[in-house]
Short mmCIF file of C-alpha atoms and ligand atoms in Angstrom, two decimals:
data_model
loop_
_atom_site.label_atom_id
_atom_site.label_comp_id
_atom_site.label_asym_id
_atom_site.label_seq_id
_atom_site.Cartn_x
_atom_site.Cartn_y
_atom_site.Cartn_z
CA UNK A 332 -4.40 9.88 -28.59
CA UNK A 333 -3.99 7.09 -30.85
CA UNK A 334 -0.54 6.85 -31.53
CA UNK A 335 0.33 6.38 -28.02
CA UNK A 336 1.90 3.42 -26.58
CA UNK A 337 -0.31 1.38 -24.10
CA UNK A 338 2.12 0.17 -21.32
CA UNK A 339 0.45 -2.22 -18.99
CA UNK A 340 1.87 -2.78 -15.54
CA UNK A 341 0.70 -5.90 -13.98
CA UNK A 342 1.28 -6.05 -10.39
CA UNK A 343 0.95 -2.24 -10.47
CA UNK A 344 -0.45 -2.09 -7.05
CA UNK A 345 3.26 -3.36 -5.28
CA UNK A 346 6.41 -2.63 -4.26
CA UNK A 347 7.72 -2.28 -7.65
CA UNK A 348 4.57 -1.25 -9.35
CA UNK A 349 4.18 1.65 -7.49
CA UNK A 350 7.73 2.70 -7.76
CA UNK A 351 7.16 2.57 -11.30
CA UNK A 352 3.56 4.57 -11.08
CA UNK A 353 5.41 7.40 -9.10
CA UNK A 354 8.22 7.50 -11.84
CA UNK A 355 6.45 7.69 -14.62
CA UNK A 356 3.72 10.55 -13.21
CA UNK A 357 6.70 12.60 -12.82
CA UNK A 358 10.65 12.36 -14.16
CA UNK A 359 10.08 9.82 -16.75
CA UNK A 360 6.98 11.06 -18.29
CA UNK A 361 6.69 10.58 -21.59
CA UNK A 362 3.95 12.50 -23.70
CA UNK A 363 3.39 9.09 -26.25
CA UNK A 364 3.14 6.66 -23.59
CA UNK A 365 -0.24 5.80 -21.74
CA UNK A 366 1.07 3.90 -18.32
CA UNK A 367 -2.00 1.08 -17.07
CA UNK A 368 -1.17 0.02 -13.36
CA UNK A 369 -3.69 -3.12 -12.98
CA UNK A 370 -4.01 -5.15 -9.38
CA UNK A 371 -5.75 -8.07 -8.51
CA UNK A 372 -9.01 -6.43 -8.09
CA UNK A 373 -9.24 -5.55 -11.61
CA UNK A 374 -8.93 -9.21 -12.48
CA UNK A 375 -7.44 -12.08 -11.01
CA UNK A 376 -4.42 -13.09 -13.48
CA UNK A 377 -4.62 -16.88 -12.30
CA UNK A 378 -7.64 -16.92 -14.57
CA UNK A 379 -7.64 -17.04 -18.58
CA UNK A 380 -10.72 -15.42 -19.51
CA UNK A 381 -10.42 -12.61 -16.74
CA UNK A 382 -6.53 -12.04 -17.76
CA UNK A 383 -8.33 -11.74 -21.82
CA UNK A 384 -10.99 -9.22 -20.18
CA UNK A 385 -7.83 -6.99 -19.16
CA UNK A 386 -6.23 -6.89 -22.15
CA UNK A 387 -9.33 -6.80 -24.11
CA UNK A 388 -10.14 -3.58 -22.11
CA UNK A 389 -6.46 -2.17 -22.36
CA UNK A 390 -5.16 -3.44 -25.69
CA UNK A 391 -1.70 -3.04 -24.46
CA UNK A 392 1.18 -2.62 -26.99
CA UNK A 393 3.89 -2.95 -24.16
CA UNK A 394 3.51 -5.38 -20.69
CA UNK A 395 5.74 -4.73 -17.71
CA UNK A 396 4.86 -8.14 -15.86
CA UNK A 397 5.11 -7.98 -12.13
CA UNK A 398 2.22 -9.68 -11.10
CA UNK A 399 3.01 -12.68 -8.80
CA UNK A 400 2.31 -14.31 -5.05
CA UNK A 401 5.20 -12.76 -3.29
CA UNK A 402 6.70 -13.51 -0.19
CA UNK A 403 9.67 -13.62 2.22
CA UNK A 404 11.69 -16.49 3.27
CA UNK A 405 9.20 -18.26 6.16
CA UNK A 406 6.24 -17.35 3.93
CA UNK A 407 7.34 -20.08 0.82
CA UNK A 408 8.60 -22.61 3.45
CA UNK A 409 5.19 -23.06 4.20
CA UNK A 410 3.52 -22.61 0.89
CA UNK A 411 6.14 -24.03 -1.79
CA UNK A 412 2.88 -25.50 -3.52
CA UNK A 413 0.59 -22.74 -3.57
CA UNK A 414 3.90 -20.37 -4.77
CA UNK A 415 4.20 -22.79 -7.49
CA UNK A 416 0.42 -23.42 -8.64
CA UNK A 417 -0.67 -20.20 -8.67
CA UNK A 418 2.87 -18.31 -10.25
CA UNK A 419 2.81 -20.75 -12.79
CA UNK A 420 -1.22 -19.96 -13.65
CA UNK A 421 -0.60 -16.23 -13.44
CA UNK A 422 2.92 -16.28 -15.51
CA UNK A 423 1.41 -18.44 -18.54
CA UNK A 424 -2.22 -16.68 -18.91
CA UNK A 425 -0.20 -13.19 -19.21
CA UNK A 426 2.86 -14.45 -21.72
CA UNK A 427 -0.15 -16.78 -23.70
CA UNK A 428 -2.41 -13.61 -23.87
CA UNK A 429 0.65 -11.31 -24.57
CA UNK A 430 0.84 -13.25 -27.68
CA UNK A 431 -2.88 -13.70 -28.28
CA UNK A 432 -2.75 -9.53 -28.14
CA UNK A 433 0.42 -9.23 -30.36
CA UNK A 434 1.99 -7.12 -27.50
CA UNK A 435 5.26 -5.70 -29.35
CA UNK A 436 7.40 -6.53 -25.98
CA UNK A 437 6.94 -8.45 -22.20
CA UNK A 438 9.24 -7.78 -19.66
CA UNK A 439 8.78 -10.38 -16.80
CA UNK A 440 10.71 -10.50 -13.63
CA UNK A 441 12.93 -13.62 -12.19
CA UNK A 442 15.01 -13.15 -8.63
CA UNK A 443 18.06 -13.85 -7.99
CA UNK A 444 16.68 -16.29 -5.61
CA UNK A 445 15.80 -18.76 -7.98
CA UNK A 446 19.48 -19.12 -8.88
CA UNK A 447 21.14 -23.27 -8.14
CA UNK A 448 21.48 -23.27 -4.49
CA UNK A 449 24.67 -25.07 -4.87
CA UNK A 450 26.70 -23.14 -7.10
CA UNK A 451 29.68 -20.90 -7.95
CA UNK A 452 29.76 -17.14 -7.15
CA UNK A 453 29.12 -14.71 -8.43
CA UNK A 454 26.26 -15.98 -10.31
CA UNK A 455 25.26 -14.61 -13.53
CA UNK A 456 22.68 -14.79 -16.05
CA UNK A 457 23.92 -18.05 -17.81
CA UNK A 458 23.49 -20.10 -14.58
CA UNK A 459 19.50 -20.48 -14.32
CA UNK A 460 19.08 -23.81 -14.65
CA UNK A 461 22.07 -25.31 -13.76
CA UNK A 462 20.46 -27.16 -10.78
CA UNK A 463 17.66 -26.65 -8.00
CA UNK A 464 17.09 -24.31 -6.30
CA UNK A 465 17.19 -23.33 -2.03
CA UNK A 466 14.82 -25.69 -0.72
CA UNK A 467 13.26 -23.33 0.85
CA UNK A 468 11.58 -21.70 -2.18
CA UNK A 469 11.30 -24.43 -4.58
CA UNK A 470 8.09 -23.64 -5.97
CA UNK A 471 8.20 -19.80 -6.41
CA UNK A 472 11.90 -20.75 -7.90
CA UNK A 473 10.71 -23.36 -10.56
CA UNK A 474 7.90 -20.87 -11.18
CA UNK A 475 9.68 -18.09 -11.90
CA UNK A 476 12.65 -20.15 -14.31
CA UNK A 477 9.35 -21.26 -16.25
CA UNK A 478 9.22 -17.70 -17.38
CA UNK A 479 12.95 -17.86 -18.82
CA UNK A 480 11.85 -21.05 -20.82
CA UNK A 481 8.50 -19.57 -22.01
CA UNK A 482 10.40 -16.56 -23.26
CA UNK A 483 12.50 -18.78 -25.34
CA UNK A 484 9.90 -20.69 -26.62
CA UNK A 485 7.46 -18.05 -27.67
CA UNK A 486 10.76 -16.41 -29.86
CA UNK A 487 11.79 -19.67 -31.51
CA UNK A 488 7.84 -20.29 -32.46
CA UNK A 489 6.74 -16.50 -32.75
CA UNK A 490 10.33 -14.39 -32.43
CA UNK A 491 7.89 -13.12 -29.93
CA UNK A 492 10.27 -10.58 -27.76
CA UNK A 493 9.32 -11.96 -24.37
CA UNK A 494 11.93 -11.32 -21.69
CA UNK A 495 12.72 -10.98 -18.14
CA UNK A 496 14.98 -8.96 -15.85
CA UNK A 497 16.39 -11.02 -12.60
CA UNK A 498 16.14 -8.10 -9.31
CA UNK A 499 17.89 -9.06 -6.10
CA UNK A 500 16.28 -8.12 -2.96
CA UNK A 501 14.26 -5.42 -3.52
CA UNK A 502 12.75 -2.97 -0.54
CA UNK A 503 11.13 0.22 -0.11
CA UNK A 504 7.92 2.15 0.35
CA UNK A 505 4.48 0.62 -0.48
CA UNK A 506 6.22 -2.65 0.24
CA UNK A 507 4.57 -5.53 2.17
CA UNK A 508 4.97 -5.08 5.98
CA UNK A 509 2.64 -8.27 6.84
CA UNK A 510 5.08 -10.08 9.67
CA UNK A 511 4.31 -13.19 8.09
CA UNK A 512 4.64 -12.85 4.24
CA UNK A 513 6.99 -10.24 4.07
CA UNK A 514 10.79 -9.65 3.07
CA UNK A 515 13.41 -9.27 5.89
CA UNK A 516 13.67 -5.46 5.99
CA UNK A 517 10.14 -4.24 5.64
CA UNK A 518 9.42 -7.15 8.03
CA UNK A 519 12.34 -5.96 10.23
CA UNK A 520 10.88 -2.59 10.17
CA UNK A 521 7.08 -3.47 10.98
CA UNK A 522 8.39 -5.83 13.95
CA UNK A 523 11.01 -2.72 15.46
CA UNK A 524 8.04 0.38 14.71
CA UNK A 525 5.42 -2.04 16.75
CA UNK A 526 7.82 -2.72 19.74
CA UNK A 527 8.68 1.14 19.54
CA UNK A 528 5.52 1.93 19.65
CA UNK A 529 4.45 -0.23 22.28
CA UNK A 530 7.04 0.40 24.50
CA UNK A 531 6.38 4.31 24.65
CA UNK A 532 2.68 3.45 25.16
CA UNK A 533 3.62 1.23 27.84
CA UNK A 534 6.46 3.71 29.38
CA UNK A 535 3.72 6.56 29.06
CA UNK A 536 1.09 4.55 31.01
CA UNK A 537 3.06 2.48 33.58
CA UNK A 538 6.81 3.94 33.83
CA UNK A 539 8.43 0.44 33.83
CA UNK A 540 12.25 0.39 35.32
CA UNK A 541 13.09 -1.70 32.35
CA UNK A 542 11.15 -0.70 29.31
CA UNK A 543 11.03 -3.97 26.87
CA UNK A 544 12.29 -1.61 23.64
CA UNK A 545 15.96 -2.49 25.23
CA UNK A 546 16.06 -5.74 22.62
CA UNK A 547 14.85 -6.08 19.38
CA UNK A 548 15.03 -9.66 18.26
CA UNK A 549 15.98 -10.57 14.48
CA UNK A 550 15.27 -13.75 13.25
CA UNK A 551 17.85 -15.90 12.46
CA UNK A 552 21.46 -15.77 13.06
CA UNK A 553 22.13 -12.42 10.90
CA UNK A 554 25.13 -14.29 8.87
CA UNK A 555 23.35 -14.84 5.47
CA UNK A 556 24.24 -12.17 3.12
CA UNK A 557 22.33 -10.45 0.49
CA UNK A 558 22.23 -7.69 -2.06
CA UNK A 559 19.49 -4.93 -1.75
CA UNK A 560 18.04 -3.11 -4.51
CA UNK A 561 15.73 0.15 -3.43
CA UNK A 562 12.31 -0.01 -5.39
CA UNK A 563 13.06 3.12 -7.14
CA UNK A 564 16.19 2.49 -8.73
CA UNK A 565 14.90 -0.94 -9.91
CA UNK A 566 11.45 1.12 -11.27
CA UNK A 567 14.47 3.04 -13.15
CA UNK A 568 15.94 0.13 -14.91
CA UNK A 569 12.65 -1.70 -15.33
CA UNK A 570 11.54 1.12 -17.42
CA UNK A 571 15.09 1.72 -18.92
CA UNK A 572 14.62 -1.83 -19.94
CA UNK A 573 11.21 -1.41 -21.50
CA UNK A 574 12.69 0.75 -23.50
CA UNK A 575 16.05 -0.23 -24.59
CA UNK A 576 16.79 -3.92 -23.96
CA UNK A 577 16.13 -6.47 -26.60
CA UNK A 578 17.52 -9.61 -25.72
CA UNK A 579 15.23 -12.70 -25.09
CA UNK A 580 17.92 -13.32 -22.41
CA UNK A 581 17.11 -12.25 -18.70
CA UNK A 582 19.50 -9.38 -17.38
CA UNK A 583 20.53 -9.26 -13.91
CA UNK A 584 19.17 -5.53 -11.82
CA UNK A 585 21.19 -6.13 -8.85
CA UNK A 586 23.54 -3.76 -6.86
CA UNK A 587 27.15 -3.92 -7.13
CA UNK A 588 29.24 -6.94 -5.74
CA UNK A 589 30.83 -4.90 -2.99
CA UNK A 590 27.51 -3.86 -1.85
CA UNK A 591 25.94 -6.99 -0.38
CA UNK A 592 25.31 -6.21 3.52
CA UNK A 593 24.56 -8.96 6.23
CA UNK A 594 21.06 -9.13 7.53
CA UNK A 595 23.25 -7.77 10.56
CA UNK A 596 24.07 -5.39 8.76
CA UNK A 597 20.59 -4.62 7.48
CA UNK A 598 19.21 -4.65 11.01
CA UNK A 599 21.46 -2.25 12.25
CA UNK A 600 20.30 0.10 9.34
CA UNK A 601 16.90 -0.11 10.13
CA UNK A 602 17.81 0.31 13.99
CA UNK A 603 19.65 3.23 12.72
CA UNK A 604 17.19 5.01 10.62
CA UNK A 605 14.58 4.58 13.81
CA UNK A 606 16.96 5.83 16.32
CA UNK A 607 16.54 2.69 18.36
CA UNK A 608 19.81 2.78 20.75
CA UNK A 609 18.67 -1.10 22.70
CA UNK A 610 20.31 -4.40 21.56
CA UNK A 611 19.68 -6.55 18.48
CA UNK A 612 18.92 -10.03 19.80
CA UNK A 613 19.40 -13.10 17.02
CA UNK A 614 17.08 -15.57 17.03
CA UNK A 615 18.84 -18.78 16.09
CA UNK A 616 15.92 -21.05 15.86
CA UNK A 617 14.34 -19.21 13.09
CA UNK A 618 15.73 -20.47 9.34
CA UNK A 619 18.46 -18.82 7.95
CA UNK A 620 17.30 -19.92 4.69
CA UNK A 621 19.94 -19.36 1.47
CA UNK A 622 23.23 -18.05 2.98
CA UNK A 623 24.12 -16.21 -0.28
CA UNK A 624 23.26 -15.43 -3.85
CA UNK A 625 26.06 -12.81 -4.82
CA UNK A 626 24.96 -11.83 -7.99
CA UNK A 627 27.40 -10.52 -10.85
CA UNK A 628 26.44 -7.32 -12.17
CA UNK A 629 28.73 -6.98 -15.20
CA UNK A 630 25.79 -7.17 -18.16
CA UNK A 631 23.82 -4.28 -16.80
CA UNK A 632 27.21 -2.07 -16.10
CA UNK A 633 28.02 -3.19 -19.79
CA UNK A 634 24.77 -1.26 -20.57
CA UNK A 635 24.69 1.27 -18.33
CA UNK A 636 28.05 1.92 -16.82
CA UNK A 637 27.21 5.11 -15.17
CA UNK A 638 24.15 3.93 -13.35
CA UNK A 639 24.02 5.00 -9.36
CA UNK A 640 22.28 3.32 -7.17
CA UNK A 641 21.02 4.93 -4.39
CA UNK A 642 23.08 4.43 -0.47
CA UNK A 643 21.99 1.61 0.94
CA UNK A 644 21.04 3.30 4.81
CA UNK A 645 20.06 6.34 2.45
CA UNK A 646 17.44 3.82 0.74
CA UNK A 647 16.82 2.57 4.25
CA UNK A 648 15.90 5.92 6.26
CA UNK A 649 13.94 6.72 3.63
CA UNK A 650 11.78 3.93 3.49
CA UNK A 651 11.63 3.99 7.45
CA UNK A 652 10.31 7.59 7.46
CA UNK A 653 7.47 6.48 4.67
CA UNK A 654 6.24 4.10 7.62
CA UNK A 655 6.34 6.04 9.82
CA UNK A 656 3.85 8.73 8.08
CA UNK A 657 1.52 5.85 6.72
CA UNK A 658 1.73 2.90 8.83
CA UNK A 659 -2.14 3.07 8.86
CA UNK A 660 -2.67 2.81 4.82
CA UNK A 661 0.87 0.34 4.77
CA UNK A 662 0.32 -3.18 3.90
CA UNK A 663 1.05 -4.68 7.60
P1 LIG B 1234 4.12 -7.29 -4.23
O1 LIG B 1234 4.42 -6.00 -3.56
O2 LIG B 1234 3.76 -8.48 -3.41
O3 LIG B 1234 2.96 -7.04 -5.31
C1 LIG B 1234 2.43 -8.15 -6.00
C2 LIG B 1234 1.52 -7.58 -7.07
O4 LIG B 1234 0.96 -8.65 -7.82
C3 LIG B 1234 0.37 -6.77 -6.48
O5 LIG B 1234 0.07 -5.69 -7.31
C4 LIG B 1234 -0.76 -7.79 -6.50
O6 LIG B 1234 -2.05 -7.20 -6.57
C5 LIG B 1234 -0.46 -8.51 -7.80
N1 LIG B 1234 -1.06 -9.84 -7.83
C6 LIG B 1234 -0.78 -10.88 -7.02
N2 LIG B 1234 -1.54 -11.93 -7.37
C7 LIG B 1234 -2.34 -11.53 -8.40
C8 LIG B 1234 -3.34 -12.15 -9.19
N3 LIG B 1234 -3.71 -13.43 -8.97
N4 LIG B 1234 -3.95 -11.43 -10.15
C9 LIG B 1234 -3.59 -10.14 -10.38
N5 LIG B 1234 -2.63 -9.50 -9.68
C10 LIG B 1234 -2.02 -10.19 -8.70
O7 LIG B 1234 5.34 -7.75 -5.16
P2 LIG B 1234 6.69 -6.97 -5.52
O8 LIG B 1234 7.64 -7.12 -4.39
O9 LIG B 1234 6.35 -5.62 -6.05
O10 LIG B 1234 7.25 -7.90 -6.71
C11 LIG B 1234 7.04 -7.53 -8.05
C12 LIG B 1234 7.78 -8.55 -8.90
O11 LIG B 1234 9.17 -8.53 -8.56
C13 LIG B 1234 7.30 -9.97 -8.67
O12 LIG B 1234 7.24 -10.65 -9.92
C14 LIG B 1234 8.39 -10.58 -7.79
O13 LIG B 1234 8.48 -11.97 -7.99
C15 LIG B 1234 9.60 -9.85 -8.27
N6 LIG B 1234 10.70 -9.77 -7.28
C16 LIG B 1234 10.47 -9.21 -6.04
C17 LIG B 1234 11.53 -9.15 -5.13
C18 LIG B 1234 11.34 -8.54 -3.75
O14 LIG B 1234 12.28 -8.62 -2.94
N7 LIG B 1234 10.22 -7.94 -3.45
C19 LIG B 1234 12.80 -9.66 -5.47
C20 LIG B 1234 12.97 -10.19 -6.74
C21 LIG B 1234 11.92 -10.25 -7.64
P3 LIG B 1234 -2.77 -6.72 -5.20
O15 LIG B 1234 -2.01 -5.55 -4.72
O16 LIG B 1234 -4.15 -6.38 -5.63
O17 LIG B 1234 -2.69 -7.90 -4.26
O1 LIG B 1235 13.80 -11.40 2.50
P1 LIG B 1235 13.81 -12.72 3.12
O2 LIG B 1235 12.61 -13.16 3.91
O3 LIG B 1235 13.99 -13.86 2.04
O4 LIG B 1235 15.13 -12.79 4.05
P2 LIG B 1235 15.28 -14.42 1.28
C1 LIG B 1235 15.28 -13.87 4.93
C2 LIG B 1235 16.53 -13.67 5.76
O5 LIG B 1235 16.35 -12.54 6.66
C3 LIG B 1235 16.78 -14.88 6.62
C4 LIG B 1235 16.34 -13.02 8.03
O6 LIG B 1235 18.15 -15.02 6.86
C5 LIG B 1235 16.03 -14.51 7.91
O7 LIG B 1235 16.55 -15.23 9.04
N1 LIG B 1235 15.35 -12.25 8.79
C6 LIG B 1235 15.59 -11.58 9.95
C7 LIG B 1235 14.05 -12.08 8.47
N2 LIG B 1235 14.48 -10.99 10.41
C8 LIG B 1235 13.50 -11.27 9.48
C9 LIG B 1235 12.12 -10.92 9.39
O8 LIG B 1235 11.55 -10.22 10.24
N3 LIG B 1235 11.44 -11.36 8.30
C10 LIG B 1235 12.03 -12.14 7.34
N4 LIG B 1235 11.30 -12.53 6.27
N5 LIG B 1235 13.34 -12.52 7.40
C11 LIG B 1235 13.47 -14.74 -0.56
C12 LIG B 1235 12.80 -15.86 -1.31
O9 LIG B 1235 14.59 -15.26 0.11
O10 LIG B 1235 13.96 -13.75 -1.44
C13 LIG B 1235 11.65 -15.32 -2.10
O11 LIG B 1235 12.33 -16.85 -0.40
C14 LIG B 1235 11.99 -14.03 -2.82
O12 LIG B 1235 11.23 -16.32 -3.02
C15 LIG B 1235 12.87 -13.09 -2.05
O13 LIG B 1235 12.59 -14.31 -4.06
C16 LIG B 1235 13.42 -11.99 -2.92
O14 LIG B 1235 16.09 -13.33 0.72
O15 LIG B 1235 15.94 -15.40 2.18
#
């Protein structure tokens, strides 16, 4: 129908994307919008003329802009350059040909990683660019604050109404299991479901005394702290956002203060939600990378002070038990 809003997803085919694909099939289903989930095999965003052929084939009123080289802590140490290069290629082609395609409204997404790594807590949204960034992720970081400048620019020249929100950690099913790109807890998870497995396979074959499922071995030393955000209930404010937030400003979709857990912590969720009853082992000579980046809440709760995010072991279990039922079609 023509009078329905084209909304194009762009990283549609990820963590977040999905969560937003399941959403909007079912409880926020609206009858005048026409939800486009693109991934990289319908055109590689790094490219101009095949990021024009998407929107040329779409015509998208609305972008939802989630497309980006993603990875965990040990995946950018090793790649700040390639993190920078090609975030930087994919973020300008989309805002340039948001703007070529007079799309009414972009919402991009920052981190809260990309926050000053020497700074005051709790950070909030005014705090950017008030200094570098963790080495560790230095060119995903500068990447990603590129963004926040574009967005300004394209209003002062165009009022354009280019945005961003700024997720913490986010987790949950369809995520990226790969042991060495991935986040800590889906990379947690693939690591504990592998020594699970192999130690039944192992215990069904030879019958060891001492089965080798008695450790499981997290990297680092567990101290750093972070706040978790379930894929869901960021697909919730994502689209909340689409739909009611205006500012050029980025807005930070992070849990509450109070709820920022250990990667102990974390750990012993995802030993919980697997039943695993052997030791967690800490790996000291892996990088701890950032210790913290406690993010401040208070412009989202000003918004929406009634918004519940969903128990952190409850997000957990839940993402364990999607594993567990498609570890073949996961992303390991
Ligand atoms: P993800 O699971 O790694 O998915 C990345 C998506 O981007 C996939 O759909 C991928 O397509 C697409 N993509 C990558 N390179 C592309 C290219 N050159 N051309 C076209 N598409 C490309 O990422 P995510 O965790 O959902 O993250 C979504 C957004 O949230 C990103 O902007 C990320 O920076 C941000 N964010 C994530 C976290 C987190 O903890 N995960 C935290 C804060 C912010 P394919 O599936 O075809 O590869
Ligand atoms: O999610 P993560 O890889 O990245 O978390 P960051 C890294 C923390 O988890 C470190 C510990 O303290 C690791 O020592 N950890 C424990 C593990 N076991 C594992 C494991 O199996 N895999 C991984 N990856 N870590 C990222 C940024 O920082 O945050 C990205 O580098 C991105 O750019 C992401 O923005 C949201 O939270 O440290």
């Amino acid at each position: 129908m023509s009078d329905q809003k084209v909304i194009l997803v762009t990283g549609g085919t990820g963590l977040v994307g999905q969560a937003i694909r399941i959403l909007t099939e079912k409880e926020e289903r609206r009858n005048d919008e026409r939800w486009v989930f693109i991934g990289s095999k319908d055109g590689d965003l790094s490219n101009l003329e095949e990021t024009r052929a998407i929107y040329n084939k779409y015509k998208p009123n609305y972008v939802i802009h989630l497309a980006a080289m993603v990875g965990g802590l040990y995946h950018n140490m090793s790649n700040n350059l390639e993190f920078l290069r090609k975030n930087i290629h994919i973020n300008d082609n989309v805002l340039q040909t948001s703007f070529e395609y007079d799309v009414k409204k972009v919402i991009s997404c920052l981190s809260t990683c990309i926050f000053p790594d020497k700074t005051t807590y709790p950070i909030d949204e005014t705090m950017v660019h008030n200094g570098p960034p963790h080495p560790s992720n230095y060119g995903y970081s500068y990447a990603k604050r590129l963004i926040d400048i574009a967005n300004h620019a394209y209003y002062e020249k165009h009022k354009c109404i280019f945005t961003s929100v700024t997720p913490c950690n986010v987790f949950g099913p369809y995520d990226n299991f790969n042991p060495e790109h991935s986040h800590v807890i889906p990379g947690l998870i693939g690591r504990l479901y592998r020594l699970i497995s192999q130690s039944i396979f192992i215990q069904s074959i030879y019958k060891p005394e001492n089965s080798n499922a008695e450790s499981f071995t997290v990297l680092g030393s567990g101290r750093p702290l972070r706040q978790f955000i379930y894929s869901y209930d960021l697909a919730r404010l994502i689209i909340w956002a689409l739909r009611n937030y205006e500012e050029v400003e980025t807005i930070i979709l992070s849990v509450d203060e109070k709820d920022e857990v250990s990667i102990k912590d974390a750990a012993s969720a995802v030993a919980e939600a697997f039943n695993f009853k052997g030791n967690l082992v800490f790996d000291t000579s892996a990088a701890d990378g950032q210790y913290k980046k406690t993010a401040n809440n208070g412009k989202l709760r000003k918004y929406l002070p009634d918004f519940q995010f969903t128990p952190f072991n409850q997000a957990i279990k839940e993402t364990v038990d999607w594993y567990i039922k498609y570890v073949n079609e996961a992303r390991n």
